[in-house]
């Protein structure tokens, strides 16, 4: 069965009641450290949409966490990785957390939890 992406484009409600429109832009990776994969999204707050104000945020996915997941279960598709990143971003927006690298980096336990929440097939 083909995986159907859910989180490439979505809306999230911030704690202040402002709606945020989120859209996946592109993916990449770093060649340093554990070679994390990066997923870039555009976040536009509804109140700022008139002015065209938006910010680009990156969600990181640990290369070591990915290797561990792949060794234990299976490789994730590009769409599944985008959805993992999108789901984490949505949770952070709804919790009112800063959209920075400290809060937007997926490690081992978080990867397994998000994959379970998404119902990623094994």
Coordinates of C-alpha atoms in Angstrom, one line a residue:
X1 CA 0.0 0.0 0.0
X2 CA 1.3 3.4 -1.0
X3 CA 1.9 5.9 1.8
X4 CA -0.3 9.0 1.6
X5 CA 1.4 12.1 2.9
X6 CA -0.5 14.1 5.5
X7 CA 1.8 16.9 6.7
X8 CA 3.2 18.6 3.6
X9 CA 0.6 21.3 3.9
X10 CA -1.4 22.0 7.0
X11 CA -2.8 24.5 9.5
X12 CA -2.1 24.7 13.2
X13 CA -3.5 26.9 15.9
X14 CA -1.0 28.7 18.2
X15 CA -1.9 29.1 21.9
X16 CA -2.6 32.8 21.2
X17 CA -5.5 31.8 18.9
X18 CA -3.6 32.7 15.7
X19 CA -3.9 30.3 12.9
X20 CA -0.7 29.3 11.1
X21 CA -0.5 28.0 7.5
X22 CA 2.4 25.6 7.0
X23 CA 3.9 24.4 3.7
X24 CA 6.8 22.0 3.1
X25 CA 9.4 23.6 0.8
X26 CA 12.4 21.4 0.4
X27 CA 14.7 18.8 2.0
X28 CA 18.4 18.6 2.4
X29 CA 21.1 17.2 4.8
X30 CA 24.2 18.3 6.6
X31 CA 27.5 16.5 5.9
X32 CA 28.8 17.1 9.5
X33 CA 28.1 15.4 12.7
X34 CA 25.6 12.5 12.4
X35 CA 24.5 13.8 9.0
X36 CA 21.1 15.0 9.9
X37 CA 18.4 15.4 7.3
X38 CA 16.7 18.8 7.2
X39 CA 13.1 19.6 6.2
X40 CA 12.3 23.2 5.4
X41 CA 8.8 24.6 5.9
X42 CA 7.2 28.0 5.4
X43 CA 5.1 29.1 8.4
X44 CA 2.7 32.0 7.9
X45 CA 0.6 33.4 10.7
X46 CA -2.9 34.3 9.6
X47 CA -2.7 37.8 11.0
X48 CA 0.5 38.4 9.0
X49 CA -0.7 36.8 5.7
X50 CA -1.9 40.1 4.4
X51 CA 1.6 41.5 4.6
X52 CA 3.1 38.4 3.1
X53 CA 5.1 37.9 6.3
X54 CA 6.3 34.3 6.9
X55 CA 9.2 32.6 8.3
X56 CA 11.2 29.6 7.0
X57 CA 11.9 27.0 9.6
X58 CA 14.0 23.8 9.5
X59 CA 13.2 20.6 11.2
X60 CA 16.1 18.3 11.7
X61 CA 16.1 14.5 11.7
X62 CA 19.1 12.8 13.4
X63 CA 21.1 10.6 11.0
X64 CA 21.9 8.2 13.8
X65 CA 18.2 8.0 14.8
X66 CA 17.3 7.2 11.2
X67 CA 20.0 4.5 11.0
X68 CA 18.7 3.0 14.2
X69 CA 15.1 3.0 13.0
X70 CA 16.1 1.5 9.7
X71 CA 18.1 -1.2 11.4
X72 CA 15.3 -2.1 13.8
X73 CA 12.3 -1.8 11.4
X74 CA 12.7 -0.5 7.9
X75 CA 13.7 2.5 5.8
X76 CA 11.4 5.5 5.7
X77 CA 10.2 7.0 2.5
X78 CA 10.8 10.7 1.7
X79 CA 7.1 11.4 2.3
X80 CA 7.1 9.7 5.7
X81 CA 10.1 11.7 6.8
X82 CA 8.4 14.9 5.7
X83 CA 5.3 13.9 7.7
X84 CA 7.4 13.2 10.8
X85 CA 9.0 16.7 10.5
X86 CA 5.6 18.3 9.8
X87 CA 3.9 16.6 12.8
X88 CA 6.7 17.7 15.1
X89 CA 6.4 21.3 13.8
X90 CA 2.6 21.2 14.3
X91 CA 3.0 20.1 17.9
X92 CA 5.5 22.9 18.6
X93 CA 3.3 25.6 17.0
X94 CA 0.3 24.4 19.1
X95 CA 2.4 24.3 22.3
X96 CA 3.7 27.8 21.6
X97 CA 7.3 26.7 21.6
X98 CA 10.0 28.6 19.8
X99 CA 10.5 27.3 16.3
X100 CA 14.2 26.8 16.7
X101 CA 16.7 24.0 16.4
X102 CA 16.5 23.1 20.1
X103 CA 12.8 22.3 19.7
X104 CA 12.8 21.1 16.1
X105 CA 15.3 18.2 16.1
X106 CA 14.1 14.6 16.1
X107 CA 16.2 12.1 18.0
X108 CA 15.8 8.3 18.7
X109 CA 12.8 8.1 21.1
X110 CA 11.0 11.0 19.5
X111 CA 11.4 9.4 16.1
X112 CA 9.8 6.1 17.3
X113 CA 7.0 8.0 19.0
X114 CA 6.2 10.2 16.0
X115 CA 6.3 7.2 13.7
X116 CA 3.8 5.4 15.9
X117 CA 1.6 8.4 16.1
X118 CA 1.5 8.7 12.3
X119 CA 0.8 5.0 12.0
X120 CA 3.8 4.5 9.8
X121 CA 3.5 0.9 8.6
X122 CA 6.3 -1.4 9.7

